[in-house]
């Protein structure tokens, strides 16, 4: 049957309506693409107050005028920002019916990490009849925290329930127009964590996104805001050692830490996203903006163990604004196969008697490229600033690369800056020594790598440290010929 | 008209004075095209992040000096290493001065670029070496290539060593209100030969001078080259020095850069190791005051196995001066067993002074030993106390300690007279009365 022109026109009109934007507002997944309407709809979906919507729009406006940064020492196919769906409700349907259907390789890794069966199921996306333990644990935790006045909830909840805090601090450390990916995140972030520690409170436990049930599936644009009020202390853990097979290719998170006078924040990250297969296909792009602000006598300590992602591009930074404030950065970045990592830190010394320590350990194996890029800046008014930086690289095999790009800018004569970098490989004599004592080569290498990274591993909270150590071994498995 | 346009348009005037049939001219035309597209580097480029050429581009430099000027030896004697006999290649406002120079063709060639570029007897050498390692991309190097006509030409054949060191001196007499100079040097040291060179740029008046110099050095197997750059110019003179060095098996090349003067100094020092068992040394002392700016930009590219490189740069920055150190080491995949060391120590003695440093390693081979260290700090309090407790006033003690700090770079200087000279310069610059004669 032939169409008349009229019919065709009609059909096209209805078609547009069918797939058009506004009809989809009720559904759980937005069509692909990014525009002002998407940002508004997203904000509406999350039932956000008007100021938040306007804030997002402002960020989006800024983002449109920006271009993607290209200065990093990494090569990748740029993501198409119009080919991403910016909102999808957490998928409630379990992916698998039982553990038997899960990729055995993944299960093997779980086993090596010593993850309990129930946890394995959650992580792999297997249907579980509610993990009673976890729920009860979570509720007891919530009670203890509430007693102390600690707020720990998803950021979307905080926007509604604690707008005064969120409004005051969000974007104060990482402004919406800070950089390309921060702007994108500010415009379209779906969820994340919010944490507030009241004055003088020492948080009794390690806060971890891992324990928060409703945290699951926050998606690719995560926003974290941690505020430690005067004299408080918090240790915050992010990520988990288990490999997550995330479908989202692009991750652009923003983390803001605020340590008011005399406060201390310890922020630990273990990142083990899908690094792509052995041929370098697939894998997550991890483009994160992390920054903390230290007021007087405050301290921020970043610890990170980066083993996953095809591309890691992040620089957790400290702005040492207050006098006597301290910034620390401890990092292990492991790259294998075709992974690329360009990571490091920025220490901006503004206040008097500020101190910073940077310990970065890079391990490259396979055909990977691992870069340390850091900035230590001492302002002309930062009397007696002190910095110590050490970046060590370990190369395994002759097809990988290790690079260091430390920037040091000093404008004050009383500053004391030290920077050291070394690059080396595992010595044959070290391996021989171990072999001679009955330790096989693979084990020997794990041993040496562990020793190499000990300084950083020691900074991790206990439970994490044990898992991270195993994770290092697994990441480097088979990289030795 | 800005400086770039002026330079591009004066290329035509330049063409009237050179032999267009000479194949060298194709190289020049190619180079000016590159400069025309790229222009002067801006602060947006990573390599020029800390050094701005904007103020220089506003000056109306004359590109060809209008008239020749002559100098009496006594006027400029102090700039020569007059204590010992040397070969001298002297240029006054960019023009060769045969009166002040002492060149030779006795076994070795120590003469002029202009004759090397035009005379047929040099053609085989020029064909093989000219513009072979100088960058064809970097805009300032290509700018120099486009106007390359004059400079020093040194050729040391196999197993030879000239009897005395060579001094290359560039004087600016202030004939022009502002002058731009673009010397081009080519130095070839053949197998098992040896050479020592001292290079100096000196302005004699307060008129503004900008020098954009390119030097290519080829060190063949077992060759030994010592190159000393003395940069103690007036505060109206700026220098952009581009040096490219290619080394073959077992050659030893040392470059010492002494930066005490000048308004803006940029040293682009590039080493390419094209053989095994090579030793490269890059050392520098920088002592600045007023509003001076010195930028050391070094590259050591390890392309073959079993080589070494040593870098040691010390800097003392006072008043409103700015220092930049950007040292890059690249180790290629096949360059196993490389030992590359880099050290950069700085002392700031004023709150208005700035130091930006970026030691950079790019390593693609696994069996290597590479390290870099960088410090910014003050003089040791204990040492200070020790000296003061022995009756040495604070000012003198500071001077002595700084002198000691900078002095150890001089250990590898092989010309005693030069060492003495530099020692004195350091002492004067720091205002120290050493109390002993060097």
JSON list of C-alpha atoms in Angstrom, two decimals, chain B residues 146-296:
[
{"chain": "B", "resi": 146, "resn": "UNK", "atom": "CA", "xyz": [65.79, 30.81, 7.84]},
{"chain": "B", "resi": 147, "resn": "UNK", "atom": "CA", "xyz": [68.28, 33.57, 8.50]},
{"chain": "B", "resi": 148, "resn": "UNK", "atom": "CA", "xyz": [71.32, 31.33, 8.91]},
{"chain": "B", "resi": 149, "resn": "UNK", "atom": "CA", "xyz": [74.31, 32.90, 7.29]},
{"chain": "B", "resi": 150, "resn": "UNK", "atom": "CA", "xyz": [76.95, 33.69, 9.87]},
{"chain": "B", "resi": 151, "resn": "UNK", "atom": "CA", "xyz": [78.39, 32.05, 12.94]},
{"chain": "B", "resi": 152, "resn": "UNK", "atom": "CA", "xyz": [81.21, 29.77, 13.91]},
{"chain": "B", "resi": 153, "resn": "UNK", "atom": "CA", "xyz": [82.20, 26.71, 11.94]},
{"chain": "B", "resi": 154, "resn": "UNK", "atom": "CA", "xyz": [84.50, 24.21, 13.60]},
{"chain": "B", "resi": 155, "resn": "UNK", "atom": "CA", "xyz": [85.62, 20.95, 12.10]},
{"chain": "B", "resi": 156, "resn": "UNK", "atom": "CA", "xyz": [88.07, 18.74, 13.97]},
{"chain": "B", "resi": 157, "resn": "UNK", "atom": "CA", "xyz": [89.19, 15.73, 11.89]},
{"chain": "B", "resi": 158, "resn": "UNK", "atom": "CA", "xyz": [89.89, 12.26, 13.21]},
{"chain": "B", "resi": 159, "resn": "UNK", "atom": "CA", "xyz": [92.49, 11.96, 15.99]},
{"chain": "B", "resi": 160, "resn": "UNK", "atom": "CA", "xyz": [93.11, 15.71, 16.13]},
{"chain": "B", "resi": 161, "resn": "UNK", "atom": "CA", "xyz": [92.87, 18.22, 18.90]},
{"chain": "B", "resi": 162, "resn": "UNK", "atom": "CA", "xyz": [93.39, 21.95, 18.41]},
{"chain": "B", "resi": 163, "resn": "UNK", "atom": "CA", "xyz": [96.32, 23.33, 20.37]},
{"chain": "B", "resi": 164, "resn": "UNK", "atom": "CA", "xyz": [94.17, 25.76, 22.34]},
{"chain": "B", "resi": 165, "resn": "UNK", "atom": "CA", "xyz": [90.55, 26.29, 23.25]},
{"chain": "B", "resi": 166, "resn": "UNK", "atom": "CA", "xyz": [88.20, 28.20, 20.99]},
{"chain": "B", "resi": 167, "resn": "UNK", "atom": "CA", "xyz": [86.36, 31.31, 22.08]},
{"chain": "B", "resi": 168, "resn": "UNK", "atom": "CA", "xyz": [83.22, 32.43, 20.28]},
{"chain": "B", "resi": 169, "resn": "UNK", "atom": "CA", "xyz": [82.30, 36.00, 21.16]},
{"chain": "B", "resi": 170, "resn": "UNK", "atom": "CA", "xyz": [79.38, 38.10, 20.05]},
{"chain": "B", "resi": 171, "resn": "UNK", "atom": "CA", "xyz": [79.51, 41.80, 20.83]},
{"chain": "B", "resi": 172, "resn": "UNK", "atom": "CA", "xyz": [76.63, 44.21, 20.42]},
{"chain": "B", "resi": 173, "resn": "UNK", "atom": "CA", "xyz": [77.87, 47.77, 20.20]},
{"chain": "B", "resi": 174, "resn": "UNK", "atom": "CA", "xyz": [74.58, 49.58, 20.46]},
{"chain": "B", "resi": 175, "resn": "UNK", "atom": "CA", "xyz": [74.85, 51.01, 16.99]},
{"chain": "B", "resi": 176, "resn": "UNK", "atom": "CA", "xyz": [71.18, 50.33, 16.58]},
{"chain": "B", "resi": 177, "resn": "UNK", "atom": "CA", "xyz": [68.54, 51.27, 19.13]},
{"chain": "B", "resi": 178, "resn": "UNK", "atom": "CA", "xyz": [67.60, 47.64, 19.31]},
{"chain": "B", "resi": 179, "resn": "UNK", "atom": "CA", "xyz": [69.20, 44.77, 17.54]},
{"chain": "B", "resi": 180, "resn": "UNK", "atom": "CA", "xyz": [68.28, 41.17, 16.84]},
{"chain": "B", "resi": 181, "resn": "UNK", "atom": "CA", "xyz": [71.07, 38.70, 16.18]},
{"chain": "B", "resi": 182, "resn": "UNK", "atom": "CA", "xyz": [70.78, 35.17, 14.88]},
{"chain": "B", "resi": 183, "resn": "UNK", "atom": "CA", "xyz": [74.13, 33.40, 14.91]},
{"chain": "B", "resi": 184, "resn": "UNK", "atom": "CA", "xyz": [74.32, 29.86, 13.63]},
{"chain": "B", "resi": 185, "resn": "UNK", "atom": "CA", "xyz": [77.12, 27.55, 14.69]},
{"chain": "B", "resi": 186, "resn": "UNK", "atom": "CA", "xyz": [78.13, 24.17, 13.41]},
{"chain": "B", "resi": 187, "resn": "UNK", "atom": "CA", "xyz": [80.67, 22.07, 15.28]},
{"chain": "B", "resi": 188, "resn": "UNK", "atom": "CA", "xyz": [81.86, 18.68, 14.13]},
{"chain": "B", "resi": 189, "resn": "UNK", "atom": "CA", "xyz": [84.29, 16.66, 16.18]},
{"chain": "B", "resi": 190, "resn": "UNK", "atom": "CA", "xyz": [85.35, 13.51, 14.39]},
{"chain": "B", "resi": 191, "resn": "UNK", "atom": "CA", "xyz": [86.42, 10.18, 15.79]},
{"chain": "B", "resi": 192, "resn": "UNK", "atom": "CA", "xyz": [88.80, 10.36, 18.74]},
{"chain": "B", "resi": 193, "resn": "UNK", "atom": "CA", "xyz": [89.16, 14.13, 18.36]},
{"chain": "B", "resi": 194, "resn": "UNK", "atom": "CA", "xyz": [88.86, 16.70, 21.10]},
{"chain": "B", "resi": 195, "resn": "UNK", "atom": "CA", "xyz": [87.59, 20.26, 21.43]},
{"chain": "B", "resi": 196, "resn": "UNK", "atom": "CA", "xyz": [86.99, 22.93, 24.04]},
{"chain": "B", "resi": 197, "resn": "UNK", "atom": "CA", "xyz": [84.73, 25.89, 23.32]},
{"chain": "B", "resi": 198, "resn": "UNK", "atom": "CA", "xyz": [83.79, 28.95, 25.33]},
{"chain": "B", "resi": 199, "resn": "UNK", "atom": "CA", "xyz": [80.83, 30.94, 24.08]},
{"chain": "B", "resi": 200, "resn": "UNK", "atom": "CA", "xyz": [79.82, 34.36, 25.23]},
{"chain": "B", "resi": 201, "resn": "UNK", "atom": "CA", "xyz": [77.32, 37.02, 24.20]},
{"chain": "B", "resi": 202, "resn": "UNK", "atom": "CA", "xyz": [78.06, 40.52, 25.36]},
{"chain": "B", "resi": 203, "resn": "UNK", "atom": "CA", "xyz": [76.23, 43.78, 24.87]},
{"chain": "B", "resi": 204, "resn": "UNK", "atom": "CA", "xyz": [78.35, 46.87, 25.41]},
{"chain": "B", "resi": 205, "resn": "UNK", "atom": "CA", "xyz": [75.65, 49.51, 25.83]},
{"chain": "B", "resi": 206, "resn": "UNK", "atom": "CA", "xyz": [72.19, 49.91, 27.27]},
{"chain": "B", "resi": 207, "resn": "UNK", "atom": "CA", "xyz": [70.49, 49.36, 23.95]},
{"chain": "B", "resi": 208, "resn": "UNK", "atom": "CA", "xyz": [68.26, 46.37, 23.71]},
{"chain": "B", "resi": 209, "resn": "UNK", "atom": "CA", "xyz": [69.60, 43.17, 22.13]},
{"chain": "B", "resi": 210, "resn": "UNK", "atom": "CA", "xyz": [67.87, 39.91, 21.37]},
{"chain": "B", "resi": 211, "resn": "UNK", "atom": "CA", "xyz": [69.96, 36.93, 20.32]},
{"chain": "B", "resi": 212, "resn": "UNK", "atom": "CA", "xyz": [68.37, 33.82, 18.91]},
{"chain": "B", "resi": 213, "resn": "UNK", "atom": "CA", "xyz": [71.23, 31.42, 18.49]},
{"chain": "B", "resi": 214, "resn": "UNK", "atom": "CA", "xyz": [71.36, 27.86, 17.17]},
{"chain": "B", "resi": 215, "resn": "UNK", "atom": "CA", "xyz": [74.33, 25.55, 17.63]},
{"chain": "B", "resi": 216, "resn": "UNK", "atom": "CA", "xyz": [74.63, 22.05, 16.24]},
{"chain": "B", "resi": 217, "resn": "UNK", "atom": "CA", "xyz": [77.32, 19.81, 17.69]},
{"chain": "B", "resi": 218, "resn": "UNK", "atom": "CA", "xyz": [78.25, 16.40, 16.34]},
{"chain": "B", "resi": 219, "resn": "UNK", "atom": "CA", "xyz": [80.51, 14.22, 18.45]},
{"chain": "B", "resi": 220, "resn": "UNK", "atom": "CA", "xyz": [81.70, 11.10, 16.62]},
{"chain": "B", "resi": 221, "resn": "UNK", "atom": "CA", "xyz": [82.97, 7.91, 18.20]},
{"chain": "B", "resi": 222, "resn": "UNK", "atom": "CA", "xyz": [85.34, 8.47, 21.15]},
{"chain": "B", "resi": 223, "resn": "UNK", "atom": "CA", "xyz": [85.20, 12.24, 20.69]},
{"chain": "B", "resi": 224, "resn": "UNK", "atom": "CA", "xyz": [85.49, 14.57, 23.65]},
{"chain": "B", "resi": 225, "resn": "UNK", "atom": "CA", "xyz": [83.77, 17.95, 23.64]},
{"chain": "B", "resi": 226, "resn": "UNK", "atom": "CA", "xyz": [83.65, 20.55, 26.40]},
{"chain": "B", "resi": 227, "resn": "UNK", "atom": "CA", "xyz": [81.34, 23.47, 25.82]},
{"chain": "B", "resi": 228, "resn": "UNK", "atom": "CA", "xyz": [81.12, 26.39, 28.21]},
{"chain": "B", "resi": 229, "resn": "UNK", "atom": "CA", "xyz": [78.42, 29.02, 27.96]},
{"chain": "B", "resi": 230, "resn": "UNK", "atom": "CA", "xyz": [79.10, 32.19, 29.88]},
{"chain": "B", "resi": 231, "resn": "UNK", "atom": "CA", "xyz": [75.95, 34.26, 30.19]},
{"chain": "B", "resi": 232, "resn": "UNK", "atom": "CA", "xyz": [76.69, 37.44, 32.03]},
{"chain": "B", "resi": 233, "resn": "UNK", "atom": "CA", "xyz": [75.16, 40.02, 29.75]},
{"chain": "B", "resi": 234, "resn": "UNK", "atom": "CA", "xyz": [73.69, 43.45, 30.57]},
{"chain": "B", "resi": 235, "resn": "UNK", "atom": "CA", "xyz": [70.15, 43.70, 31.83]},
{"chain": "B", "resi": 236, "resn": "UNK", "atom": "CA", "xyz": [68.94, 44.90, 28.43]},
{"chain": "B", "resi": 237, "resn": "UNK", "atom": "CA", "xyz": [70.10, 41.85, 26.55]},
{"chain": "B", "resi": 238, "resn": "UNK", "atom": "CA", "xyz": [68.02, 38.74, 26.01]},
{"chain": "B", "resi": 239, "resn": "UNK", "atom": "CA", "xyz": [69.21, 35.40, 24.75]},
{"chain": "B", "resi": 240, "resn": "UNK", "atom": "CA", "xyz": [67.46, 32.41, 23.34]},
{"chain": "B", "resi": 241, "resn": "UNK", "atom": "CA", "xyz": [70.02, 29.68, 22.97]},
{"chain": "B", "resi": 242, "resn": "UNK", "atom": "CA", "xyz": [69.13, 26.51, 21.09]},
{"chain": "B", "resi": 243, "resn": "UNK", "atom": "CA", "xyz": [71.80, 23.84, 21.25]},
{"chain": "B", "resi": 244, "resn": "UNK", "atom": "CA", "xyz": [71.47, 20.44, 19.65]},
{"chain": "B", "resi": 245, "resn": "UNK", "atom": "CA", "xyz": [74.04, 17.75, 20.32]},
{"chain": "B", "resi": 246, "resn": "UNK", "atom": "CA", "xyz": [74.27, 14.36, 18.62]},
{"chain": "B", "resi": 247, "resn": "UNK", "atom": "CA", "xyz": [76.63, 11.83, 20.12]},
{"chain": "B", "resi": 248, "resn": "UNK", "atom": "CA", "xyz": [78.02, 8.59, 18.78]},
{"chain": "B", "resi": 249, "resn": "UNK", "atom": "CA", "xyz": [79.53, 5.58, 20.58]},
{"chain": "B", "resi": 250, "resn": "UNK", "atom": "CA", "xyz": [81.70, 6.28, 23.62]},
{"chain": "B", "resi": 251, "resn": "UNK", "atom": "CA", "xyz": [81.80, 10.01, 23.08]},
{"chain": "B", "resi": 252, "resn": "UNK", "atom": "CA", "xyz": [81.88, 12.35, 26.05]},
{"chain": "B", "resi": 253, "resn": "UNK", "atom": "CA", "xyz": [80.18, 15.72, 25.84]},
{"chain": "B", "resi": 254, "resn": "UNK", "atom": "CA", "xyz": [79.95, 18.20, 28.66]},
{"chain": "B", "resi": 255, "resn": "UNK", "atom": "CA", "xyz": [78.01, 21.44, 28.55]},
{"chain": "B", "resi": 256, "resn": "UNK", "atom": "CA", "xyz": [78.35, 23.96, 31.35]},
{"chain": "B", "resi": 257, "resn": "UNK", "atom": "CA", "xyz": [76.03, 26.92, 31.46]},
{"chain": "B", "resi": 258, "resn": "UNK", "atom": "CA", "xyz": [76.82, 29.85, 33.73]},
{"chain": "B", "resi": 259, "resn": "UNK", "atom": "CA", "xyz": [73.89, 32.24, 33.87]},
{"chain": "B", "resi": 260, "resn": "UNK", "atom": "CA", "xyz": [74.52, 35.39, 35.85]},
{"chain": "B", "resi": 261, "resn": "UNK", "atom": "CA", "xyz": [73.22, 38.15, 33.65]},
{"chain": "B", "resi": 262, "resn": "UNK", "atom": "CA", "xyz": [70.81, 39.13, 30.94]},
{"chain": "B", "resi": 263, "resn": "UNK", "atom": "CA", "xyz": [67.20, 40.19, 31.00]},
{"chain": "B", "resi": 264, "resn": "UNK", "atom": "CA", "xyz": [65.63, 37.04, 29.68]},
{"chain": "B", "resi": 265, "resn": "UNK", "atom": "CA", "xyz": [67.64, 33.92, 28.99]},
{"chain": "B", "resi": 266, "resn": "UNK", "atom": "CA", "xyz": [66.24, 30.75, 27.61]},
{"chain": "B", "resi": 267, "resn": "UNK", "atom": "CA", "xyz": [68.51, 27.75, 27.17]},
{"chain": "B", "resi": 268, "resn": "UNK", "atom": "CA", "xyz": [67.17, 24.93, 25.08]},
{"chain": "B", "resi": 269, "resn": "UNK", "atom": "CA", "xyz": [69.76, 22.23, 25.44]},
{"chain": "B", "resi": 270, "resn": "UNK", "atom": "CA", "xyz": [69.08, 18.98, 23.60]},
{"chain": "B", "resi": 271, "resn": "UNK", "atom": "CA", "xyz": [71.18, 15.82, 23.72]},
{"chain": "B", "resi": 272, "resn": "UNK", "atom": "CA", "xyz": [70.58, 12.89, 21.39]},
{"chain": "B", "resi": 273, "resn": "UNK", "atom": "CA", "xyz": [72.48, 9.73, 22.21]},
{"chain": "B", "resi": 274, "resn": "UNK", "atom": "CA", "xyz": [72.85, 7.83, 18.98]},
{"chain": "B", "resi": 275, "resn": "UNK", "atom": "CA", "xyz": [75.30, 5.21, 20.12]},
{"chain": "B", "resi": 276, "resn": "UNK", "atom": "CA", "xyz": [76.34, 3.03, 23.02]},
{"chain": "B", "resi": 277, "resn": "UNK", "atom": "CA", "xyz": [78.47, 3.84, 26.07]},
{"chain": "B", "resi": 278, "resn": "UNK", "atom": "CA", "xyz": [77.92, 7.55, 25.70]},
{"chain": "B", "resi": 279, "resn": "UNK", "atom": "CA", "xyz": [78.45, 9.98, 28.51]},
{"chain": "B", "resi": 280, "resn": "UNK", "atom": "CA", "xyz": [76.56, 13.28, 28.54]},
{"chain": "B", "resi": 281, "resn": "UNK", "atom": "CA", "xyz": [76.95, 15.92, 31.20]},
{"chain": "B", "resi": 282, "resn": "UNK", "atom": "CA", "xyz": [74.81, 19.02, 31.62]},
{"chain": "B", "resi": 283, "resn": "UNK", "atom": "CA", "xyz": [75.70, 21.36, 34.41]},
{"chain": "B", "resi": 284, "resn": "UNK", "atom": "CA", "xyz": [74.66, 24.84, 35.28]},
{"chain": "B", "resi": 285, "resn": "UNK", "atom": "CA", "xyz": [74.98, 27.58, 37.83]},
{"chain": "B", "resi": 286, "resn": "UNK", "atom": "CA", "xyz": [72.38, 30.31, 37.85]},
{"chain": "B", "resi": 287, "resn": "UNK", "atom": "CA", "xyz": [72.64, 33.34, 40.10]},
{"chain": "B", "resi": 288, "resn": "UNK", "atom": "CA", "xyz": [70.05, 36.01, 39.48]},
{"chain": "B", "resi": 289, "resn": "UNK", "atom": "CA", "xyz": [68.89, 39.30, 40.91]},
{"chain": "B", "resi": 290, "resn": "UNK", "atom": "CA", "xyz": [66.75, 42.27, 39.88]},
{"chain": "B", "resi": 291, "resn": "UNK", "atom": "CA", "xyz": [64.03, 41.24, 37.44]},
{"chain": "B", "resi": 292, "resn": "UNK", "atom": "CA", "xyz": [66.09, 38.70, 35.56]},
{"chain": "B", "resi": 293, "resn": "UNK", "atom": "CA", "xyz": [64.59, 35.57, 34.13]},
{"chain": "B", "resi": 294, "resn": "UNK", "atom": "CA", "xyz": [66.45, 32.39, 33.22]},
{"chain": "B", "resi": 295, "resn": "UNK", "atom": "CA", "xyz": [64.79, 29.31, 31.81]},
{"chain": "B", "resi": 296, "resn": "UNK", "atom": "CA", "xyz": [66.79, 26.08, 31.45]}
]
